[in-house]
């Protein structure tokens, strides 16, 4: 039985780019500053809601306040020339089509499709691509339900920003649950299904149920876990408290548990303040009371959480509330990365500093981790080997399972912010996975577990050839 929430219900009310003038707390801003904010919001997605504005942002500390930086467009997110150009168009009252065209030009220069997501990860069934699914790592399939392709509020650094400004036109989205079920029936190697978006918690429970309920049948016993990635625990906890179908959602979690599935809510928390409100804490309690597990992850981003105190406080609070720290990610190489990125060396220092302040129960967290084209690459350490300062790296996940957990080394570089900036240490000409990765990219080879066995090629590891 799920206990009722004592939190007062709240009606969801969003502010988007068109309503910037209606946010009461922004009325004190001068016109020029507001215009620059609007210019940024024409290029990059913007949406907040009243709960975020009233409860999470500390308006006395604006503009430095981390929640303000996390949710409200910041001038520094655009290149100064692009900002200037957009401001001029808005100020001159330019035609809508002209503003849109300029915005699109700027967007296309911001690497809208990082990590080969569109080309490399869409699986196929009977030689037809299955839209709305991504299958990059053998054990886990990602699902992008078409009804879940927005969020209760957007993060300024969002790596999926391109779909919110209409570049992607929901190419990822799964329109029906049938193709998901058919794909999973044919792929018994899959142990985990991860619903993502956007934010699947945008969907009504009844819609989510259409995707999840079929997977509780016995023929999907190979699915150990069903995960739901969400920012709603932080941006709209009422989804789990007082929204009309909140109780039904928790019932669905219980039902999933009864069917023997591990239920994991992959909660995106960027700052400890998101865990502090009574609503946020009651939402966690109600989710955990169903038998679901809450695992927490977020990227490290400048202006929001690039210090050890923020992370240690956040991980400590998560453990206190019964949630489990899971990943610290590196901000991806897309969108307003110049404003938000943190060098790998600095991210590693912040991670280590925060990690060492906490008991083993919080050290379930791994990071800093880059979700790059070949896999999730962990910056595992900085070491000096035979007089050369190096990054010690390894894959936490990889397109080829055989790549996982093998240390490899890159020349230390204090300013590198992404895998692409790194070069192999010890005068090696390439990293061990690069040749195979190139072959996968060129379509000359499937990963060893791919679904076209006739096209399998040998996998080259450390110079030796392994057939899989
Ligand atoms: C992170 C990620 C997963 C899940 O990885 P876990 O380590 O199992 O949490 C699955 N697919 C993709 C594409 C991912 O980036």
Coordinates of C-alpha atoms and ligand atoms in Angstrom, one line a residue:
X1 CA 0.0 0.0 0.0
X2 CA 1.3 3.4 -0.9
X3 CA 0.8 6.1 1.7
X4 CA -0.9 9.3 0.6
X5 CA 1.1 12.4 0.2
X6 CA 0.6 15.3 2.5
X7 CA 2.0 17.8 0.0
X8 CA -0.4 20.4 -1.3
X9 CA -1.2 19.7 -5.0
X10 CA 0.1 22.2 -7.5
X11 CA -1.1 22.8 -11.0
X12 CA 1.6 22.5 -13.7
X13 CA 2.3 25.8 -15.4
X14 CA 5.1 26.2 -17.8
X15 CA 6.9 29.2 -19.2
X16 CA 8.6 29.0 -22.6
X17 CA 10.5 31.4 -24.9
X18 CA 7.3 33.3 -25.6
X19 CA 6.4 33.8 -21.9
X20 CA 9.7 35.2 -20.7
X21 CA 8.0 38.5 -19.9
X22 CA 5.5 36.7 -17.8
X23 CA 8.0 35.3 -15.3
X24 CA 7.4 37.6 -12.3
X25 CA 10.9 37.3 -10.9
X26 CA 12.3 38.6 -14.2
X27 CA 10.3 41.8 -14.2
X28 CA 13.1 43.6 -12.4
X29 CA 15.5 42.9 -15.3
X30 CA 16.3 45.7 -17.7
X31 CA 15.1 45.5 -21.3
X32 CA 18.5 44.8 -22.8
X33 CA 19.2 41.9 -20.6
X34 CA 15.8 40.4 -21.3
X35 CA 16.4 40.8 -25.0
X36 CA 19.6 38.9 -24.8
X37 CA 17.9 36.2 -22.8
X38 CA 15.2 36.0 -25.5
X39 CA 17.9 35.9 -28.2
X40 CA 19.4 32.8 -26.6
X41 CA 16.0 31.2 -26.2
X42 CA 15.4 31.5 -29.9
X43 CA 18.4 29.3 -30.6
X44 CA 18.4 26.9 -27.7
X45 CA 15.4 25.3 -26.0
X46 CA 13.8 27.0 -23.0
X47 CA 11.1 25.8 -20.7
X48 CA 10.7 26.2 -16.9
X49 CA 7.7 25.8 -14.7
X50 CA 6.4 27.6 -11.6
X51 CA 7.8 25.0 -9.2
X52 CA 11.3 25.5 -10.5
X53 CA 11.0 29.2 -10.6
X54 CA 9.4 29.5 -7.1
X55 CA 11.1 26.7 -5.2
X56 CA 14.4 25.9 -6.8
X57 CA 15.9 29.1 -8.0
X58 CA 17.4 31.4 -5.3
X59 CA 16.6 34.7 -6.9
X60 CA 18.7 36.6 -4.3
X61 CA 21.8 35.0 -5.8
X62 CA 21.0 35.5 -9.5
X63 CA 22.8 35.3 -11.9
X64 CA 25.3 33.1 -10.1
X65 CA 22.7 30.9 -8.6
X66 CA 23.3 27.3 -9.9
X67 CA 19.5 26.6 -10.4
X68 CA 19.2 29.9 -12.4
X69 CA 22.2 28.8 -14.5
X70 CA 20.6 25.4 -14.9
X71 CA 17.2 26.5 -16.2
X72 CA 17.3 30.1 -17.5
X73 CA 19.0 31.0 -20.8
X74 CA 22.4 32.6 -20.2
X75 CA 24.1 35.0 -22.6
X76 CA 27.4 33.1 -22.5
X77 CA 25.7 30.1 -24.1
X78 CA 26.0 31.7 -27.5
X79 CA 29.1 32.8 -29.3
X80 CA 29.2 36.6 -28.9
X81 CA 28.8 37.2 -32.6
X82 CA 25.8 34.9 -32.8
X83 CA 24.3 36.5 -29.8
X84 CA 24.8 39.9 -31.3
X85 CA 23.2 38.9 -34.6
X86 CA 20.2 37.4 -32.9
X87 CA 19.7 40.4 -30.7
X88 CA 19.9 42.7 -33.7
X89 CA 17.2 40.7 -35.5
X90 CA 14.9 40.8 -32.5
X91 CA 15.5 44.5 -31.8
X92 CA 14.8 45.4 -35.4
X93 CA 11.6 43.4 -35.3
X94 CA 12.8 41.2 -38.2
X95 CA 10.4 38.8 -39.9
X96 CA 9.8 35.5 -38.1
X97 CA 11.1 33.5 -41.1
X98 CA 14.4 35.5 -41.0
X99 CA 14.8 35.0 -37.2
X100 CA 14.1 31.3 -37.6
X101 CA 16.6 30.9 -40.5
X102 CA 19.3 32.6 -38.5
X103 CA 18.6 30.5 -35.4
X104 CA 18.8 27.4 -37.5
X105 CA 22.2 28.4 -38.9
X106 CA 23.6 28.9 -35.5
X107 CA 22.1 25.6 -34.3
X108 CA 23.6 23.6 -37.1
X109 CA 27.1 24.9 -36.1
X110 CA 26.6 23.6 -32.6
X111 CA 27.1 19.8 -33.3
X112 CA 23.5 18.8 -32.9
X113 CA 24.2 15.1 -33.3
X114 CA 27.0 14.0 -31.0
X115 CA 28.3 10.4 -30.6
X116 CA 26.9 9.1 -33.9
X117 CA 23.5 8.5 -32.2
X118 CA 21.4 8.7 -35.4
X119 CA 23.5 6.6 -37.7
X120 CA 25.0 4.0 -35.5
X121 CA 22.6 3.0 -32.8
X122 CA 19.2 2.4 -34.5
X123 CA 18.7 -1.4 -34.5
X124 CA 16.8 -3.3 -37.2
X125 CA 14.4 -6.2 -37.2
X126 CA 13.8 -8.2 -40.4
X127 CA 16.0 -5.7 -42.1
X128 CA 13.8 -2.8 -41.2
X129 CA 15.0 -0.1 -38.8
X130 CA 13.1 0.0 -35.6
X131 CA 12.4 3.7 -34.9
X132 CA 12.5 4.9 -31.4
X133 CA 15.0 2.3 -30.2
X134 CA 18.7 2.5 -29.7
X135 CA 20.7 -0.6 -29.1
X136 CA 24.4 0.3 -28.5
X137 CA 25.4 -1.9 -25.6
X138 CA 24.5 -5.6 -25.8
X139 CA 22.6 -5.7 -22.5
X140 CA 20.5 -2.6 -22.7
X141 CA 18.0 -1.2 -25.1
X142 CA 17.0 2.5 -25.0
X143 CA 13.4 3.4 -25.8
X144 CA 12.3 6.9 -26.9
X145 CA 8.4 6.8 -26.7
X146 CA 7.0 9.4 -29.1
X147 CA 4.7 10.8 -26.4
X148 CA 7.6 11.3 -24.0
X149 CA 9.8 13.7 -26.1
X150 CA 9.6 16.8 -23.9
X151 CA 10.4 17.6 -20.3
X152 CA 8.7 19.4 -17.4
X153 CA 11.6 22.0 -17.7
X154 CA 14.7 22.0 -19.8
X155 CA 18.3 22.1 -18.6
X156 CA 20.3 24.8 -20.3
X157 CA 23.1 22.3 -21.0
X158 CA 20.8 19.6 -22.4
X159 CA 22.6 17.2 -24.8
X160 CA 19.3 16.4 -26.5
X161 CA 18.6 20.0 -27.2
X162 CA 18.5 19.4 -31.0
X163 CA 15.2 17.5 -30.8
X164 CA 13.6 20.3 -28.7
X165 CA 14.3 22.9 -31.4
X166 CA 12.9 20.7 -34.1
X167 CA 16.1 19.6 -35.8
X168 CA 15.5 16.0 -35.2
X169 CA 11.8 16.0 -35.9
X170 CA 11.4 13.1 -33.4
X171 CA 13.3 10.7 -35.7
X172 CA 14.1 8.7 -32.5
X173 CA 10.6 8.3 -31.4
X174 CA 8.9 4.9 -31.0
X175 CA 5.3 5.2 -32.1
X176 CA 4.0 2.0 -30.8
X177 CA 4.9 -0.5 -28.1
X178 CA 4.5 -3.4 -30.6
X179 CA 7.8 -3.0 -32.3
X180 CA 9.5 -2.7 -29.0
X181 CA 8.0 -6.0 -27.9
X182 CA 8.8 -7.7 -31.2
X183 CA 12.4 -6.5 -31.0
X184 CA 12.9 -7.7 -27.5
X185 CA 11.4 -11.1 -28.2
X186 CA 14.0 -11.5 -30.9
X187 CA 16.9 -10.3 -28.6
X188 CA 17.2 -12.4 -25.6
X189 CA 20.7 -10.9 -24.9
X190 CA 18.9 -7.7 -23.7
X191 CA 18.6 -7.7 -19.9
X192 CA 17.6 -4.1 -19.4
X193 CA 15.1 -1.7 -21.1
X194 CA 15.7 2.0 -20.4
X195 CA 12.8 4.4 -21.2
X196 CA 14.2 7.8 -22.0
X197 CA 13.4 10.9 -24.0
X198 CA 12.8 13.8 -23.4
X199 CA 11.3 12.6 -20.2
X200 CA 9.0 9.5 -20.2
X201 CA 7.4 10.9 -17.0
X202 CA 5.8 13.5 -19.2
X203 CA 3.5 10.7 -20.4
X204 CA 0.3 9.9 -18.7
X205 CA 0.5 6.7 -16.7
X206 CA -2.0 5.1 -19.0
X207 CA 0.3 5.7 -22.0
X208 CA 3.4 4.5 -20.2
X209 CA 1.5 1.4 -19.2
X210 CA 1.0 0.5 -22.9
X211 CA 4.7 0.2 -23.3
X212 CA 5.5 -1.5 -20.0
X213 CA 2.7 -3.9 -19.3
X214 CA 3.4 -6.2 -22.2
X215 CA 7.0 -6.6 -21.0
X216 CA 5.9 -8.1 -17.7
X217 CA 4.8 -11.3 -19.5
X218 CA 6.8 -14.4 -19.0
X219 CA 8.2 -14.4 -22.5
X220 CA 10.3 -11.4 -21.5
X221 CA 11.8 -13.1 -18.5
X222 CA 15.2 -12.2 -19.9
X223 CA 14.5 -8.6 -18.9
X224 CA 16.0 -8.3 -15.5
X225 CA 15.3 -4.6 -15.1
X226 CA 13.1 -1.9 -16.5
X227 CA 14.5 1.6 -16.0
X228 CA 12.9 5.0 -16.5
X229 CA 15.2 8.0 -17.0
X230 CA 13.7 11.2 -15.6
X231 CA 14.2 14.7 -14.4
X232 CA 10.7 14.9 -13.0
X233 CA 11.9 13.9 -9.5
X234 CA 13.8 17.3 -9.5
X235 CA 11.7 19.5 -11.8
X236 CA 8.1 18.2 -11.2
X237 CA 7.9 15.9 -8.1
X238 CA 4.1 16.3 -8.2
X239 CA 4.2 13.7 -11.0
X240 CA 4.7 11.2 -8.1
X241 CA 2.6 13.0 -5.5
X242 CA -0.6 14.7 -6.4
X243 CA -1.0 14.7 -10.2
X244 CA -4.3 12.9 -11.1
X245 CA -2.5 9.8 -12.2
X246 CA 0.3 9.8 -9.6
X247 CA -1.2 7.0 -7.6
X248 CA -1.7 4.9 -10.7
X249 CA 2.0 5.4 -11.6
X250 CA 3.1 4.1 -8.3
X251 CA 0.7 1.1 -8.7
X252 CA 2.4 0.4 -12.0
X253 CA 5.8 0.4 -10.3
X254 CA 4.4 -2.1 -7.7
X255 CA 3.0 -4.2 -10.5
X256 CA 6.4 -4.3 -12.2
X257 CA 8.0 -5.4 -9.0
X258 CA 5.4 -8.1 -8.5
X259 CA 6.2 -9.4 -12.0
X260 CA 9.8 -9.9 -10.8
X261 CA 11.4 -7.0 -12.5
X262 CA 14.0 -4.7 -10.9
X263 CA 12.4 -1.2 -11.3
X264 CA 15.0 1.6 -11.5
X265 CA 14.1 5.3 -11.7
X266 CA 17.2 6.8 -13.2
X267 CA 16.8 10.3 -11.6
X268 CA 18.7 13.2 -13.0
X269 CA 19.8 15.5 -10.1
X270 CA 22.3 18.2 -10.9
X271 CA 22.4 20.0 -7.6
X272 CA 21.6 19.2 -3.9
X273 CA 18.9 21.9 -3.9
X274 CA 16.8 19.7 -6.1
X275 CA 16.6 17.2 -3.2
X276 CA 15.8 19.7 -0.5
X277 CA 12.1 20.6 -0.9
X278 CA 9.4 18.7 1.0
X279 CA 7.9 17.8 -2.4
X280 CA 11.1 16.3 -3.7
X281 CA 11.7 14.3 -0.6
X282 CA 8.2 13.0 -0.4
X283 CA 8.3 12.0 -4.1
X284 CA 11.5 9.9 -3.4
X285 CA 9.8 8.3 -0.4
X286 CA 6.7 7.3 -2.4
X287 CA 8.8 5.9 -5.3
X288 CA 11.0 3.9 -2.9
X289 CA 8.0 2.6 -1.0
X290 CA 6.8 0.8 -4.2
X291 CA 10.0 -1.3 -4.2
X292 CA 11.5 0.7 -7.0
X293 CA 15.2 1.8 -6.7
X294 CA 16.2 5.4 -7.4
X295 CA 19.6 5.7 -9.0
X296 CA 21.0 9.2 -9.5
X297 CA 23.1 10.6 -12.4
X298 CA 24.1 14.0 -13.9
X299 CA 26.8 15.6 -15.9
X300 CA 29.3 17.9 -14.2
X301 CA 28.8 21.4 -15.7
X302 CA 30.5 24.7 -15.1
X303 CA 28.3 27.4 -13.4
X304 CA 26.0 24.6 -11.9
X305 CA 27.9 21.9 -10.1
X306 CA 31.7 22.2 -10.8
X307 CA 32.9 21.9 -7.3
X308 CA 33.4 19.0 -4.9
X309 CA 31.2 20.4 -2.1
X310 CA 28.1 20.4 -4.3
X311 CA 28.7 16.7 -5.3
X312 CA 29.6 15.4 -1.9
X313 CA 26.5 17.2 -0.5
X314 CA 24.4 15.8 -3.3
X315 CA 25.6 12.2 -2.9
X316 CA 25.3 12.4 0.9
X317 CA 21.7 13.6 0.6
X318 CA 20.8 11.0 -2.0
X319 CA 22.1 8.2 0.3
X320 CA 20.2 9.7 3.3
X321 CA 17.0 9.7 1.3
X322 CA 17.5 6.1 0.2
X323 CA 18.6 6.8 -3.4
X324 CA 21.8 5.5 -5.0
X325 CA 24.5 7.6 -6.6
X326 CA 25.2 6.1 -10.1
X327 CA 27.0 8.1 -12.7
X328 CA 28.8 11.5 -12.9
X329 CA 28.9 12.3 -16.6
X330 CA 31.1 14.6 -18.6
X331 CA 29.1 17.3 -20.5
X332 CA 28.9 16.2 -24.1
X333 CA 30.5 17.9 -27.0
X334 CA 27.3 19.5 -28.3
X335 CA 25.2 22.7 -28.0
X336 CA 26.4 25.4 -25.6
X337 CA 29.4 23.3 -24.5
X338 CA 31.8 26.2 -24.5
X339 CA 29.9 27.7 -21.6
X340 CA 29.3 24.6 -19.6
X341 CA 32.3 22.3 -20.3
X342 CA 34.7 21.3 -17.5
X343 CA 38.2 19.9 -18.5
X344 CA 38.5 16.2 -17.9
X345 CA 41.4 16.7 -15.4
X346 CA 39.3 19.2 -13.4
X347 CA 36.3 16.9 -13.5
X348 CA 38.4 14.0 -12.2
X349 CA 39.8 16.2 -9.3
X350 CA 36.3 17.3 -8.3
X351 CA 35.0 13.7 -8.5
X352 CA 37.9 12.4 -6.4
X353 CA 37.6 15.2 -3.8
X354 CA 33.9 14.6 -3.4
X355 CA 34.2 10.8 -3.5
X356 CA 36.8 10.6 -0.8
X357 CA 34.6 12.6 1.6
X358 CA 31.9 9.9 1.8
X359 CA 31.3 6.4 3.1
X360 CA 31.4 3.4 0.8
X361 CA 27.6 3.5 0.4
X362 CA 27.9 6.7 -1.7
X363 CA 30.9 5.2 -3.7
X364 CA 28.5 3.3 -5.9
X365 CA 28.9 6.3 -8.1
X366 CA 31.3 6.1 -11.1
X367 CA 32.8 8.9 -13.1
X368 CA 33.7 11.1 -14.6
X369 CA 32.4 9.2 -17.6
X370 CA 32.1 10.3 -21.3
X371 CA 29.3 8.8 -23.4
X372 CA 31.3 8.8 -26.6
X373 CA 30.8 7.0 -29.9
X374 CA 32.7 3.8 -29.0
X375 CA 31.3 3.6 -25.4
X376 CA 31.2 5.1 -21.9
X377 CA 34.8 6.0 -21.2
X378 CA 35.8 6.5 -17.5
X379 CA 38.6 8.8 -16.5
X380 CA 39.9 6.4 -13.9
X381 CA 43.0 8.3 -12.8
X382 CA 46.0 10.5 -13.5
X383 CA 49.3 8.7 -13.2
X384 CA 52.9 9.0 -14.0
X385 CA 54.3 6.0 -15.8
X386 CA 58.0 5.9 -16.8
X387 CA 58.2 9.6 -16.5
X388 CA 55.1 10.3 -18.7
X389 CA 52.0 11.9 -17.1
X390 CA 48.9 10.1 -18.4
X391 CA 45.2 9.7 -18.0
X392 CA 44.2 6.2 -17.1
X393 CA 41.0 5.4 -19.0
X394 CA 38.7 2.5 -19.4
X395 CA 35.3 1.6 -20.9
X396 CA 32.4 1.1 -18.5
X397 CA 30.3 0.2 -21.5
X398 CA 31.4 -0.4 -25.1
X399 CA 29.9 -1.3 -28.4
X400 CA 32.2 -4.3 -28.2
X401 CA 31.8 -6.0 -24.8
X402 CA 35.5 -7.1 -25.0
X403 CA 36.6 -3.5 -24.7
X404 CA 35.2 -3.1 -21.2
X405 CA 37.4 -2.8 -18.2
X406 CA 40.8 -2.8 -20.0
X407 CA 42.9 0.2 -18.9
X408 CA 44.3 2.3 -21.7
X409 CA 46.3 5.5 -21.5
X410 CA 46.2 8.9 -23.0
X411 CA 48.7 11.8 -22.7
X412 CA 47.8 14.0 -19.8
X413 CA 46.3 17.2 -21.1
X414 CA 45.0 19.7 -18.6
X415 CA 42.7 21.4 -21.1
X416 CA 41.2 18.4 -22.9
X417 CA 37.4 18.2 -22.4
X418 CA 36.4 15.2 -24.5
X419 CA 37.8 11.9 -25.8
X420 CA 38.4 13.5 -29.2
X421 CA 40.9 15.8 -27.6
X422 CA 43.0 13.0 -26.2
X423 CA 46.0 11.3 -27.9
X424 CA 47.5 7.9 -27.0
X425 CA 50.3 7.9 -24.5
X426 CA 53.7 6.2 -24.9
X427 CA 53.9 7.2 -28.6
X428 CA 51.3 4.6 -29.6
X429 CA 49.7 5.6 -32.9
X430 CA 46.1 4.9 -31.9
X431 CA 43.9 3.6 -29.0
X432 CA 43.3 -0.1 -29.1
X433 CA 39.7 0.2 -30.1
X434 CA 40.0 2.8 -32.9
X435 CA 40.5 0.4 -35.9
X436 CA 37.5 -1.7 -35.0
X437 CA 35.5 1.4 -34.3
X438 CA 36.3 2.8 -37.8
X439 CA 35.2 -0.5 -39.3
X440 CA 31.9 -0.3 -37.4
X441 CA 31.4 3.3 -38.5
X442 CA 32.0 2.4 -42.2
X443 CA 29.5 -0.4 -41.9
X444 CA 32.2 -3.0 -42.7
X445 CA 31.7 -4.7 -39.4
X446 CA 29.0 -5.3 -36.8
X447 CA 29.8 -5.5 -33.1
X448 CA 30.5 -9.1 -32.2
X449 CA 26.9 -9.4 -30.8
X450 CA 25.2 -7.6 -33.8
X451 CA 22.3 -9.1 -35.6
X452 CA 23.9 -9.8 -38.9
X453 CA 26.2 -12.7 -38.1
X454 CA 27.1 -13.3 -41.8
X455 CA 28.9 -9.9 -41.7
X456 CA 30.9 -10.5 -38.6
X457 CA 34.6 -9.6 -38.9
X458 CA 37.5 -10.5 -36.7
X459 CA 37.9 -8.1 -33.8
X460 CA 41.4 -6.7 -33.4
X461 CA 42.5 -6.3 -29.8
X462 CA 46.0 -5.3 -28.8
X463 CA 47.3 -6.6 -32.1
X464 CA 45.9 -10.1 -31.7
X465 CA 42.9 -11.4 -33.6
X466 CA 40.0 -12.7 -31.7
X467 CA 37.0 -14.3 -33.4
X468 CA 33.7 -13.9 -31.5
Ligands
LIG1 C1 24.5 4.8 -20.5 C2 23.8 4.1 -21.6 C3 23.2 2.9 -21.3 C4 23.1 2.3 -20.0 O1 24.4 2.0 -19.5 P1 24.5 1.4 -18.0 O2 25.9 1.4 -17.7 O3 23.9 0.0 -18.0 O4 23.7 2.3 -17.1 C5 22.6 2.2 -22.4 N1 22.6 2.7 -23.7 C6 23.3 3.8 -24.0 C7 23.3 4.3 -25.4 C8 23.9 4.6 -22.9 O5 24.5 5.7 -23.2

